Amino acid sequence: MTELKIGVIGIPGKWSTEALADAVEAKTGFRRVIDMGAVALDLDQGRLMHAGEDLCTYDALIIKKISEIYSPEVLDRLELLRLAEAKGVKVFSRPEAIIRLIDRLACTVSLRMADIPMPRTVVTEDKAAALAAVNDFGSAVFKPLYSTKARGMTLIDAGDSAAIDAFSAEHQVMYIQEKLDLSGQDLGMVFLNGEYLCTYARVSGSDTWNTTIHAGGKYAPFEPDAALIELARRAQAPFGLSFTTVDVALTDQGPIVFEVSAFGGFRGVRDGCGLDAAALVTDHVIAEITQ
């Protein structure tokens, strides 16, 4: 046991949050799960308070989940953590790194600037331009800029202007991505501190167009070749995350990257790779703050 104070930022009661808190407690004897909705920033006093404790006095904070649902407000929660970081608290991953991934468009632009292959994508507020893109693609997935696990995503076929109108009514900016044949699976390629860890597959559990576990998919082992690992490594490199999963699909046009996860999937690592991500992340954090 050490005397380190490492807090876990996440959703109380959620499996991955509690698993990480358990791993930290097993290594340090200290346990604190921090719900960012219960944190108060006092700029005059230079304190970030949670349940009577100043998080700026901690040795480290590990961000497992910043919110149950992604939204622009999540960016504000990350801004709060920048004070703790300025006070010398090591935060994993750094708030500035995560901020670049919460907004799907920011992630996409960074990936394309790094010359990472992705599905053809159009982003617009104009419904006529959106219809033209769908007609060009034949079928497209409309994605909210802030979402996880395919929530809010809508499959729209060519000519369906009514569906575009409905999506536009809820999302001013339309992120439109060509639908590709994923052959019933996509991959989660996992990295710890920029180093490749393992890969798991998400296999569709039904005739749904997406493979997420939220939509009934299942995890399975997968062994990528060296070229695929290098592609995923290049995709995650610009973000500098402590722990992440790169979402990759194998198509008849070659491998493509959908996104880089701000937080990574612990359950996929466990069920698909047979590894304990919580323990591995905890070991990495302790090594970083005690070296």
PDB file of C-alpha atoms in Angstrom:
ATOM      1  CA  MET A   1       0.000   0.000   0.000  1.00  0.00           C
ATOM      2  CA  THR A   2       1.085   3.561  -0.693  1.00  0.00           C
ATOM      3  CA  GLU A   3      -0.249   6.797   0.762  1.00  0.00           C
ATOM      4  CA  LEU A   4      -1.189   8.261  -2.580  1.00  0.00           C
ATOM      5  CA  LYS A   5      -4.517  10.042  -2.962  1.00  0.00           C
ATOM      6  CA  ILE A   6      -5.850   9.194  -6.409  1.00  0.00           C
ATOM      7  CA  GLY A   7      -9.434  10.121  -7.205  1.00  0.00           C
ATOM      8  CA  VAL A   8     -11.544   8.490  -9.925  1.00  0.00           C
ATOM      9  CA  ILE A   9     -13.802  10.806 -11.892  1.00  0.00           C
ATOM     10  CA  GLY A  10     -16.773   8.879 -13.230  1.00  0.00           C
ATOM     11  CA  ILE A  11     -20.369   7.836 -12.747  1.00  0.00           C
ATOM     12  CA  PRO A  12     -21.012   6.379  -9.263  1.00  0.00           C
ATOM     13  CA  GLY A  13     -22.407   2.859  -9.528  1.00  0.00           C
ATOM     14  CA  LYS A  14     -21.278   2.288 -13.115  1.00  0.00           C
ATOM     15  CA  TRP A  15     -19.203  -0.860 -13.598  1.00  0.00           C
ATOM     16  CA  SER A  16     -16.133   0.700 -15.231  1.00  0.00           C
ATOM     17  CA  THR A  17     -15.983   3.572 -12.723  1.00  0.00           C
ATOM     18  CA  GLU A  18     -16.274   1.252  -9.739  1.00  0.00           C
ATOM     19  CA  ALA A  19     -13.777  -1.219 -11.233  1.00  0.00           C
ATOM     20  CA  LEU A  20     -11.214   1.561 -11.579  1.00  0.00           C
ATOM     21  CA  ALA A  21     -11.888   2.816  -8.059  1.00  0.00           C
ATOM     22  CA  ASP A  22     -11.476  -0.751  -6.770  1.00  0.00           C
ATOM     23  CA  ALA A  23      -8.147  -1.077  -8.574  1.00  0.00           C
ATOM     24  CA  VAL A  24      -6.898   2.224  -7.131  1.00  0.00           C
ATOM     25  CA  GLU A  25      -7.975   1.175  -3.636  1.00  0.00           C
ATOM     26  CA  ALA A  26      -6.227  -2.191  -3.994  1.00  0.00           C
ATOM     27  CA  LYS A  27      -2.963  -0.426  -4.907  1.00  0.00           C
ATOM     28  CA  THR A  28      -3.128   2.587  -2.558  1.00  0.00           C
ATOM     29  CA  GLY A  29      -5.674   1.935   0.188  1.00  0.00           C
ATOM     30  CA  PHE A  30      -7.523   5.112  -0.871  1.00  0.00           C
ATOM     31  CA  ARG A  31     -10.888   5.238  -2.639  1.00  0.00           C
ATOM     32  CA  ARG A  32     -12.860   8.229  -3.906  1.00  0.00           C
ATOM     33  CA  VAL A  33     -15.352   8.260  -6.796  1.00  0.00           C
ATOM     34  CA  ILE A  34     -15.991  11.814  -7.981  1.00  0.00           C
ATOM     35  CA  ASP A  35     -19.184  12.819  -9.776  1.00  0.00           C
ATOM     36  CA  MET A  36     -18.383  16.067 -11.594  1.00  0.00           C
ATOM     37  CA  GLY A  37     -21.981  17.161 -11.081  1.00  0.00           C
ATOM     38  CA  ALA A  38     -21.195  17.438  -7.370  1.00  0.00           C
ATOM     39  CA  VAL A  39     -17.975  19.455  -7.763  1.00  0.00           C
ATOM     40  CA  ALA A  40     -17.715  23.171  -6.968  1.00  0.00           C
ATOM     41  CA  LEU A  41     -14.972  25.433  -8.294  1.00  0.00           C
ATOM     42  CA  ASP A  42     -14.014  28.358  -6.028  1.00  0.00           C
ATOM     43  CA  LEU A  43     -11.768  30.545  -8.139  1.00  0.00           C
ATOM     44  CA  ASP A  44     -11.146  33.116  -5.380  1.00  0.00           C
ATOM     45  CA  GLN A  45      -9.880  30.446  -2.998  1.00  0.00           C
ATOM     46  CA  GLY A  46      -8.295  28.351  -5.756  1.00  0.00           C
ATOM     47  CA  ARG A  47     -10.137  25.230  -4.669  1.00  0.00           C
ATOM     48  CA  LEU A  48     -12.024  22.458  -6.438  1.00  0.00           C
ATOM     49  CA  MET A  49     -14.308  20.958  -3.823  1.00  0.00           C
ATOM     50  CA  HIS A  50     -16.037  17.586  -3.721  1.00  0.00           C
ATOM     51  CA  ALA A  51     -17.806  16.260  -0.614  1.00  0.00           C
ATOM     52  CA  GLY A  52     -15.749  18.480   1.690  1.00  0.00           C
ATOM     53  CA  GLU A  53     -12.359  17.748   0.104  1.00  0.00           C
ATOM     54  CA  ASP A  54     -10.240  19.942  -2.128  1.00  0.00           C
ATOM     55  CA  LEU A  55      -9.312  17.912  -5.200  1.00  0.00           C
ATOM     56  CA  CYS A  56      -6.348  20.233  -5.721  1.00  0.00           C
ATOM     57  CA  THR A  57      -4.668  18.459  -2.779  1.00  0.00           C
ATOM     58  CA  TYR A  58      -4.769  15.062  -4.504  1.00  0.00           C
ATOM     59  CA  ASP A  59      -1.777  13.388  -6.111  1.00  0.00           C
ATOM     60  CA  ALA A  60      -3.724  12.432  -9.222  1.00  0.00           C
ATOM     61  CA  LEU A  61      -7.156  12.275 -10.799  1.00  0.00           C
ATOM     62  CA  ILE A  62      -8.144   9.610 -13.330  1.00  0.00           C
ATOM     63  CA  ILE A  63     -10.995  10.518 -15.657  1.00  0.00           C
ATOM     64  CA  LYS A  64     -12.991   7.398 -16.486  1.00  0.00           C
ATOM     65  CA  LYS A  65     -16.180   9.186 -17.499  1.00  0.00           C
ATOM     66  CA  ILE A  66     -16.958  12.881 -17.399  1.00  0.00           C
ATOM     67  CA  SER A  67     -20.732  12.559 -17.859  1.00  0.00           C
ATOM     68  CA  GLU A  68     -23.386   9.941 -18.618  1.00  0.00           C
ATOM     69  CA  ILE A  69     -24.317  11.816 -21.802  1.00  0.00           C
ATOM     70  CA  TYR A  70     -22.051  13.908 -24.034  1.00  0.00           C
ATOM     71  CA  SER A  71     -23.075  17.546 -24.481  1.00  0.00           C
ATOM     72  CA  PRO A  72     -21.386  20.951 -24.713  1.00  0.00           C
ATOM     73  CA  GLU A  73     -21.706  21.184 -20.902  1.00  0.00           C
ATOM     74  CA  VAL A  74     -19.197  18.346 -20.641  1.00  0.00           C
ATOM     75  CA  LEU A  75     -16.557  20.753 -21.927  1.00  0.00           C
ATOM     76  CA  ASP A  76     -17.257  22.981 -18.902  1.00  0.00           C
ATOM     77  CA  ARG A  77     -16.670  20.057 -16.548  1.00  0.00           C
ATOM     78  CA  LEU A  78     -13.303  19.492 -18.143  1.00  0.00           C
ATOM     79  CA  GLU A  79     -12.455  23.175 -17.746  1.00  0.00           C
ATOM     80  CA  LEU A  80     -12.997  22.821 -13.983  1.00  0.00           C
ATOM     81  CA  LEU A  81     -10.311  20.143 -13.874  1.00  0.00           C
ATOM     82  CA  ARG A  82      -7.778  22.459 -15.455  1.00  0.00           C
ATOM     83  CA  LEU A  83      -7.530  24.296 -12.098  1.00  0.00           C
ATOM     84  CA  ALA A  84      -6.469  21.106 -10.322  1.00  0.00           C
ATOM     85  CA  GLU A  85      -3.952  20.479 -13.078  1.00  0.00           C
ATOM     86  CA  ALA A  86      -2.582  24.030 -12.712  1.00  0.00           C
ATOM     87  CA  LYS A  87      -2.190  23.358  -8.978  1.00  0.00           C
ATOM     88  CA  GLY A  88       0.090  20.419  -9.723  1.00  0.00           C
ATOM     89  CA  VAL A  89      -2.392  17.529  -9.720  1.00  0.00           C
ATOM     90  CA  LYS A  90      -1.632  14.997 -12.464  1.00  0.00           C
ATOM     91  CA  VAL A  91      -4.806  14.323 -14.469  1.00  0.00           C
ATOM     92  CA  PHE A  92      -5.136  11.218 -16.660  1.00  0.00           C
ATOM     93  CA  SER A  93      -5.972  11.875 -19.472  1.00  0.00           C
ATOM     94  CA  ARG A  94      -5.246  15.597 -19.549  1.00  0.00           C
ATOM     95  CA  PRO A  95      -8.426  17.713 -19.851  1.00  0.00           C
ATOM     96  CA  GLU A  96      -7.104  19.515 -22.936  1.00  0.00           C
ATOM     97  CA  ALA A  97      -6.617  16.168 -24.687  1.00  0.00           C
ATOM     98  CA  ILE A  98     -10.146  14.991 -23.868  1.00  0.00           C
ATOM     99  CA  ILE A  99     -11.710  18.312 -24.925  1.00  0.00           C
ATOM    100  CA  ARG A 100     -10.503  17.653 -28.476  1.00  0.00           C
ATOM    101  CA  LEU A 101     -12.464  14.386 -28.572  1.00  0.00           C
ATOM    102  CA  ILE A 102     -15.808  15.184 -26.948  1.00  0.00           C
ATOM    103  CA  ASP A 103     -16.984  17.029 -30.074  1.00  0.00           C
ATOM    104  CA  ARG A 104     -17.128  14.481 -32.908  1.00  0.00           C
ATOM    105  CA  LEU A 105     -16.253  17.132 -35.485  1.00  0.00           C
ATOM    106  CA  ALA A 106     -13.097  18.200 -33.625  1.00  0.00           C
ATOM    107  CA  CYS A 107     -11.973  14.570 -33.534  1.00  0.00           C
ATOM    108  CA  THR A 108     -12.714  14.075 -37.224  1.00  0.00           C
ATOM    109  CA  VAL A 109     -10.824  17.190 -38.310  1.00  0.00           C
ATOM    110  CA  SER A 110      -7.778  16.123 -36.283  1.00  0.00           C
ATOM    111  CA  LEU A 111      -7.856  12.634 -37.807  1.00  0.00           C
ATOM    112  CA  ARG A 112      -8.159  13.926 -41.358  1.00  0.00           C
ATOM    113  CA  MET A 113      -5.323  16.416 -40.770  1.00  0.00           C
ATOM    114  CA  ALA A 114      -3.223  13.406 -39.728  1.00  0.00           C
ATOM    115  CA  ASP A 115      -4.115  11.702 -43.049  1.00  0.00           C
ATOM    116  CA  ILE A 116      -6.093   8.908 -41.379  1.00  0.00           C
ATOM    117  CA  PRO A 117      -8.508   7.060 -43.719  1.00  0.00           C
ATOM    118  CA  MET A 118     -12.138   7.647 -42.761  1.00  0.00           C
ATOM    119  CA  PRO A 119     -15.544   7.226 -44.416  1.00  0.00           C
ATOM    120  CA  ARG A 120     -16.518  10.056 -46.759  1.00  0.00           C
ATOM    121  CA  THR A 121     -17.961  12.773 -44.544  1.00  0.00           C
ATOM    122  CA  VAL A 122     -19.934  15.986 -45.081  1.00  0.00           C
ATOM    123  CA  VAL A 123     -20.742  18.477 -42.313  1.00  0.00           C
ATOM    124  CA  THR A 124     -23.335  21.144 -42.996  1.00  0.00           C
ATOM    125  CA  GLU A 125     -26.281  23.127 -41.627  1.00  0.00           C
ATOM    126  CA  ASP A 126     -27.853  23.302 -45.093  1.00  0.00           C
ATOM    127  CA  LYS A 127     -30.541  20.694 -45.763  1.00  0.00           C
ATOM    128  CA  ALA A 128     -30.123  20.888 -49.531  1.00  0.00           C
ATOM    129  CA  ALA A 129     -26.404  20.136 -49.150  1.00  0.00           C
ATOM    130  CA  ALA A 130     -27.263  17.287 -46.779  1.00  0.00           C
ATOM    131  CA  LEU A 131     -29.677  15.765 -49.309  1.00  0.00           C
ATOM    132  CA  ALA A 132     -27.058  16.074 -52.042  1.00  0.00           C
ATOM    133  CA  ALA A 133     -24.539  14.248 -49.835  1.00  0.00           C
ATOM    134  CA  VAL A 134     -26.951  11.400 -49.089  1.00  0.00           C
ATOM    135  CA  ASN A 135     -27.851  11.074 -52.756  1.00  0.00           C
ATOM    136  CA  ASP A 136     -24.147  10.888 -53.566  1.00  0.00           C
ATOM    137  CA  PHE A 137     -23.428   8.304 -50.855  1.00  0.00           C
ATOM    138  CA  GLY A 138     -26.581   6.264 -51.525  1.00  0.00           C
ATOM    139  CA  SER A 139     -27.026   5.790 -47.788  1.00  0.00           C
ATOM    140  CA  ALA A 140     -25.549   7.782 -44.909  1.00  0.00           C
ATOM    141  CA  VAL A 141     -25.330   7.803 -41.137  1.00  0.00           C
ATOM    142  CA  PHE A 142     -26.290  11.126 -39.571  1.00  0.00           C
ATOM    143  CA  LYS A 143     -24.472  11.554 -36.260  1.00  0.00           C
ATOM    144  CA  PRO A 144     -24.946  14.055 -33.408  1.00  0.00           C
ATOM    145  CA  LEU A 145     -21.759  15.978 -32.666  1.00  0.00           C
ATOM    146  CA  TYR A 146     -22.040  14.926 -29.006  1.00  0.00           C
ATOM    147  CA  SER A 147     -22.944  11.274 -28.424  1.00  0.00           C
ATOM    148  CA  THR A 148     -21.548   7.877 -27.446  1.00  0.00           C
ATOM    149  CA  LYS A 149     -22.392   4.257 -28.292  1.00  0.00           C
ATOM    150  CA  ALA A 150     -24.234   5.305 -31.496  1.00  0.00           C
ATOM    151  CA  ARG A 151     -26.936   7.086 -29.507  1.00  0.00           C
ATOM    152  CA  GLY A 152     -28.906   9.500 -31.674  1.00  0.00           C
ATOM    153  CA  MET A 153     -27.390   8.241 -34.917  1.00  0.00           C
ATOM    154  CA  THR A 154     -29.811   7.892 -37.825  1.00  0.00           C
ATOM    155  CA  LEU A 155     -29.483   5.926 -41.059  1.00  0.00           C
ATOM    156  CA  ILE A 156     -30.925   7.883 -43.983  1.00  0.00           C
ATOM    157  CA  ASP A 157     -31.251   6.641 -47.555  1.00  0.00           C
ATOM    158  CA  ALA A 158     -31.005   8.649 -50.759  1.00  0.00           C
ATOM    159  CA  GLY A 159     -33.987  10.879 -51.466  1.00  0.00           C
ATOM    160  CA  ASP A 160     -35.381  10.834 -47.924  1.00  0.00           C
ATOM    161  CA  SER A 161     -35.696  14.578 -47.383  1.00  0.00           C
ATOM    162  CA  ALA A 162     -38.280  14.090 -44.612  1.00  0.00           C
ATOM    163  CA  ALA A 163     -35.775  12.178 -42.492  1.00  0.00           C
ATOM    164  CA  ILE A 164     -33.214  14.925 -43.057  1.00  0.00           C
ATOM    165  CA  ASP A 165     -35.779  17.523 -41.962  1.00  0.00           C
ATOM    166  CA  ALA A 166     -36.436  15.539 -38.775  1.00  0.00           C
ATOM    167  CA  PHE A 167     -32.742  15.191 -37.948  1.00  0.00           C
ATOM    168  CA  SER A 168     -32.074  18.855 -38.713  1.00  0.00           C
ATOM    169  CA  ALA A 169     -34.863  19.896 -36.352  1.00  0.00           C
ATOM    170  CA  GLU A 170     -32.853  18.414 -33.469  1.00  0.00           C
ATOM    171  CA  HIS A 171     -29.302  19.002 -34.703  1.00  0.00           C
ATOM    172  CA  GLN A 172     -28.445  22.313 -36.355  1.00  0.00           C
ATOM    173  CA  VAL A 173     -25.087  21.018 -37.568  1.00  0.00           C
ATOM    174  CA  MET A 174     -25.485  17.754 -39.488  1.00  0.00           C
ATOM    175  CA  TYR A 175     -22.525  15.351 -39.471  1.00  0.00           C
ATOM    176  CA  ILE A 176     -23.103  13.028 -42.421  1.00  0.00           C
ATOM    177  CA  GLN A 177     -20.976   9.946 -43.033  1.00  0.00           C
ATOM    178  CA  GLU A 178     -21.185   7.459 -45.872  1.00  0.00           C
ATOM    179  CA  LYS A 179     -22.558   4.104 -44.733  1.00  0.00           C
ATOM    180  CA  LEU A 180     -20.066   1.349 -45.462  1.00  0.00           C
ATOM    181  CA  ASP A 181     -20.403  -2.425 -45.312  1.00  0.00           C
ATOM    182  CA  LEU A 182     -18.713  -3.435 -42.055  1.00  0.00           C
ATOM    183  CA  SER A 183     -19.370  -7.166 -42.536  1.00  0.00           C
ATOM    184  CA  GLY A 184     -21.057  -7.328 -39.148  1.00  0.00           C
ATOM    185  CA  GLN A 185     -18.149  -6.205 -36.995  1.00  0.00           C
ATOM    186  CA  ASP A 186     -15.763  -3.405 -36.169  1.00  0.00           C
ATOM    187  CA  LEU A 187     -12.693  -3.228 -33.932  1.00  0.00           C
ATOM    188  CA  GLY A 188     -11.623  -1.525 -30.739  1.00  0.00           C
ATOM    189  CA  MET A 189      -7.842  -1.123 -30.800  1.00  0.00           C
ATOM    190  CA  VAL A 190      -6.576  -0.267 -27.329  1.00  0.00           C
ATOM    191  CA  PHE A 191      -3.605   1.906 -26.347  1.00  0.00           C
ATOM    192  CA  LEU A 192      -2.113   2.682 -22.937  1.00  0.00           C
ATOM    193  CA  ASN A 193       0.137   5.744 -22.842  1.00  0.00           C
ATOM    194  CA  GLY A 194       0.466   5.557 -26.619  1.00  0.00           C
ATOM    195  CA  GLU A 195       1.601   1.918 -26.594  1.00  0.00           C
ATOM    196  CA  TYR A 196      -0.491  -0.782 -28.272  1.00  0.00           C
ATOM    197  CA  LEU A 197      -2.230  -3.082 -25.778  1.00  0.00           C
ATOM    198  CA  CYS A 198      -4.735  -5.319 -27.589  1.00  0.00           C
ATOM    199  CA  THR A 199      -7.668  -5.428 -30.007  1.00  0.00           C
ATOM    200  CA  TYR A 200     -11.208  -6.666 -29.543  1.00  0.00           C
ATOM    201  CA  ALA A 201     -14.018  -6.995 -32.075  1.00  0.00           C
ATOM    202  CA  ARG A 202     -17.577  -5.772 -31.636  1.00  0.00           C
ATOM    203  CA  VAL A 203     -19.736  -8.289 -33.489  1.00  0.00           C
ATOM    204  CA  SER A 204     -23.289  -7.370 -34.423  1.00  0.00           C
ATOM    205  CA  GLY A 205     -25.858  -9.356 -32.468  1.00  0.00           C
ATOM    206  CA  SER A 206     -28.743  -8.674 -34.879  1.00  0.00           C
ATOM    207  CA  ASP A 207     -29.501  -7.225 -38.289  1.00  0.00           C
ATOM    208  CA  THR A 208     -28.909  -3.687 -37.014  1.00  0.00           C
ATOM    209  CA  TRP A 209     -26.564  -1.495 -39.079  1.00  0.00           C
ATOM    210  CA  ASN A 210     -24.290  -0.722 -36.109  1.00  0.00           C
ATOM    211  CA  THR A 211     -22.245  -3.097 -33.979  1.00  0.00           C
ATOM    212  CA  THR A 212     -22.305  -1.339 -30.594  1.00  0.00           C
ATOM    213  CA  ILE A 213     -22.942  -3.301 -27.425  1.00  0.00           C
ATOM    214  CA  HIS A 214     -25.749  -0.811 -26.772  1.00  0.00           C
ATOM    215  CA  ALA A 215     -27.432  -2.203 -29.927  1.00  0.00           C
ATOM    216  CA  GLY A 216     -26.918  -5.861 -28.978  1.00  0.00           C
ATOM    217  CA  GLY A 217     -23.376  -6.463 -30.215  1.00  0.00           C
ATOM    218  CA  LYS A 218     -20.929  -8.819 -28.516  1.00  0.00           C
ATOM    219  CA  TYR A 219     -17.197  -8.618 -27.799  1.00  0.00           C
ATOM    220  CA  ALA A 220     -14.813 -11.148 -29.349  1.00  0.00           C
ATOM    221  CA  PRO A 221     -11.017 -11.581 -29.606  1.00  0.00           C
ATOM    222  CA  PHE A 222      -9.218 -10.251 -32.692  1.00  0.00           C
ATOM    223  CA  GLU A 223      -5.590 -10.380 -33.795  1.00  0.00           C
ATOM    224  CA  PRO A 224      -4.657  -7.488 -36.122  1.00  0.00           C
ATOM    225  CA  ASP A 225      -1.640  -7.426 -38.390  1.00  0.00           C
ATOM    226  CA  ALA A 226       1.218  -4.979 -37.957  1.00  0.00           C
ATOM    227  CA  ALA A 227      -0.112  -2.561 -40.590  1.00  0.00           C
ATOM    228  CA  LEU A 228      -3.470  -2.256 -38.828  1.00  0.00           C
ATOM    229  CA  ILE A 229      -1.784  -1.641 -35.470  1.00  0.00           C
ATOM    230  CA  GLU A 230       0.342   1.076 -37.053  1.00  0.00           C
ATOM    231  CA  LEU A 231      -2.748   2.747 -38.532  1.00  0.00           C
ATOM    232  CA  ALA A 232      -4.447   2.824 -35.130  1.00  0.00           C
ATOM    233  CA  ARG A 233      -1.258   4.055 -33.489  1.00  0.00           C
ATOM    234  CA  ARG A 234      -1.096   6.976 -35.920  1.00  0.00           C
ATOM    235  CA  ALA A 235      -4.767   7.746 -35.304  1.00  0.00           C
ATOM    236  CA  GLN A 236      -4.420   8.086 -31.530  1.00  0.00           C
ATOM    237  CA  ALA A 237      -0.993   9.731 -31.500  1.00  0.00           C
ATOM    238  CA  PRO A 238      -2.120  13.378 -32.034  1.00  0.00           C
ATOM    239  CA  PHE A 239      -4.327  13.321 -28.936  1.00  0.00           C
ATOM    240  CA  GLY A 240      -1.855  12.233 -26.245  1.00  0.00           C
ATOM    241  CA  LEU A 241      -4.329  10.209 -24.181  1.00  0.00           C
ATOM    242  CA  SER A 242      -3.416   8.019 -21.224  1.00  0.00           C
ATOM    243  CA  PHE A 243      -5.852   5.275 -22.234  1.00  0.00           C
ATOM    244  CA  THR A 244      -7.927   5.096 -25.390  1.00  0.00           C
ATOM    245  CA  THR A 245      -9.643   2.884 -27.932  1.00  0.00           C
ATOM    246  CA  VAL A 246      -9.432   3.540 -31.668  1.00  0.00           C
ATOM    247  CA  ASP A 247     -12.583   2.459 -33.529  1.00  0.00           C
ATOM    248  CA  VAL A 248     -11.531   0.764 -36.767  1.00  0.00           C
ATOM    249  CA  ALA A 249     -13.507  -1.075 -39.460  1.00  0.00           C
ATOM    250  CA  LEU A 250     -12.332  -3.382 -42.229  1.00  0.00           C
ATOM    251  CA  THR A 251     -14.123  -2.563 -45.487  1.00  0.00           C
ATOM    252  CA  ASP A 252     -13.791  -3.590 -49.131  1.00  0.00           C
ATOM    253  CA  GLN A 253     -12.027  -0.233 -49.576  1.00  0.00           C
ATOM    254  CA  GLY A 254      -9.486  -1.057 -46.884  1.00  0.00           C
ATOM    255  CA  PRO A 255      -9.379  -0.240 -43.145  1.00  0.00           C
ATOM    256  CA  ILE A 256     -10.993   3.004 -42.003  1.00  0.00           C
ATOM    257  CA  VAL A 257     -11.096   4.798 -38.648  1.00  0.00           C
ATOM    258  CA  PHE A 258     -14.345   6.094 -37.203  1.00  0.00           C
ATOM    259  CA  GLU A 259     -13.069   7.848 -34.102  1.00  0.00           C
ATOM    260  CA  VAL A 260     -10.692   7.865 -31.152  1.00  0.00           C
ATOM    261  CA  SER A 261     -12.363   7.393 -27.776  1.00  0.00           C
ATOM    262  CA  ALA A 262     -11.842   9.966 -25.047  1.00  0.00           C
ATOM    263  CA  PHE A 263     -11.984   7.297 -22.337  1.00  0.00           C
ATOM    264  CA  GLY A 264     -11.592   3.808 -23.828  1.00  0.00           C
ATOM    265  CA  GLY A 265     -13.620   0.684 -23.119  1.00  0.00           C
ATOM    266  CA  PHE A 266     -12.746  -1.367 -20.036  1.00  0.00           C
ATOM    267  CA  ARG A 267     -15.401  -4.021 -20.676  1.00  0.00           C
ATOM    268  CA  GLY A 268     -14.206  -4.668 -24.216  1.00  0.00           C
ATOM    269  CA  VAL A 269     -10.650  -5.141 -22.939  1.00  0.00           C
ATOM    270  CA  ARG A 270     -11.905  -7.617 -20.350  1.00  0.00           C
ATOM    271  CA  ASP A 271     -14.346  -9.597 -22.516  1.00  0.00           C
ATOM    272  CA  GLY A 272     -12.470  -9.378 -25.809  1.00  0.00           C
ATOM    273  CA  CYS A 273      -8.828  -9.401 -24.696  1.00  0.00           C
ATOM    274  CA  GLY A 274      -8.943 -11.055 -21.268  1.00  0.00           C
ATOM    275  CA  LEU A 275      -7.078  -8.171 -19.640  1.00  0.00           C
ATOM    276  CA  ASP A 276      -7.809  -6.002 -16.588  1.00  0.00           C
ATOM    277  CA  ALA A 277      -7.748  -2.463 -17.973  1.00  0.00           C
ATOM    278  CA  ALA A 278      -8.492  -0.897 -14.590  1.00  0.00           C
ATOM    279  CA  ALA A 279      -5.415  -2.482 -13.013  1.00  0.00           C
ATOM    280  CA  LEU A 280      -3.226  -1.594 -15.996  1.00  0.00           C
ATOM    281  CA  VAL A 281      -4.336   2.061 -15.963  1.00  0.00           C
ATOM    282  CA  THR A 282      -3.811   2.255 -12.197  1.00  0.00           C
ATOM    283  CA  ASP A 283      -0.288   0.843 -12.476  1.00  0.00           C
ATOM    284  CA  HIS A 284       0.516   3.370 -15.196  1.00  0.00           C
ATOM    285  CA  VAL A 285      -0.794   6.308 -13.136  1.00  0.00           C
ATOM    286  CA  ILE A 286       1.136   5.266 -10.020  1.00  0.00           C
ATOM    287  CA  ALA A 287       4.324   4.859 -12.053  1.00  0.00           C
ATOM    288  CA  GLU A 288       3.873   8.323 -13.583  1.00  0.00           C
ATOM    289  CA  ILE A 289       3.344  10.158 -10.291  1.00  0.00           C
ATOM    290  CA  THR A 290       6.036   8.356  -8.308  1.00  0.00           C
ATOM    291  CA  GLN A 291       8.883   8.365 -10.803  1.00  0.00           C
TER     292      GLN A 291
END
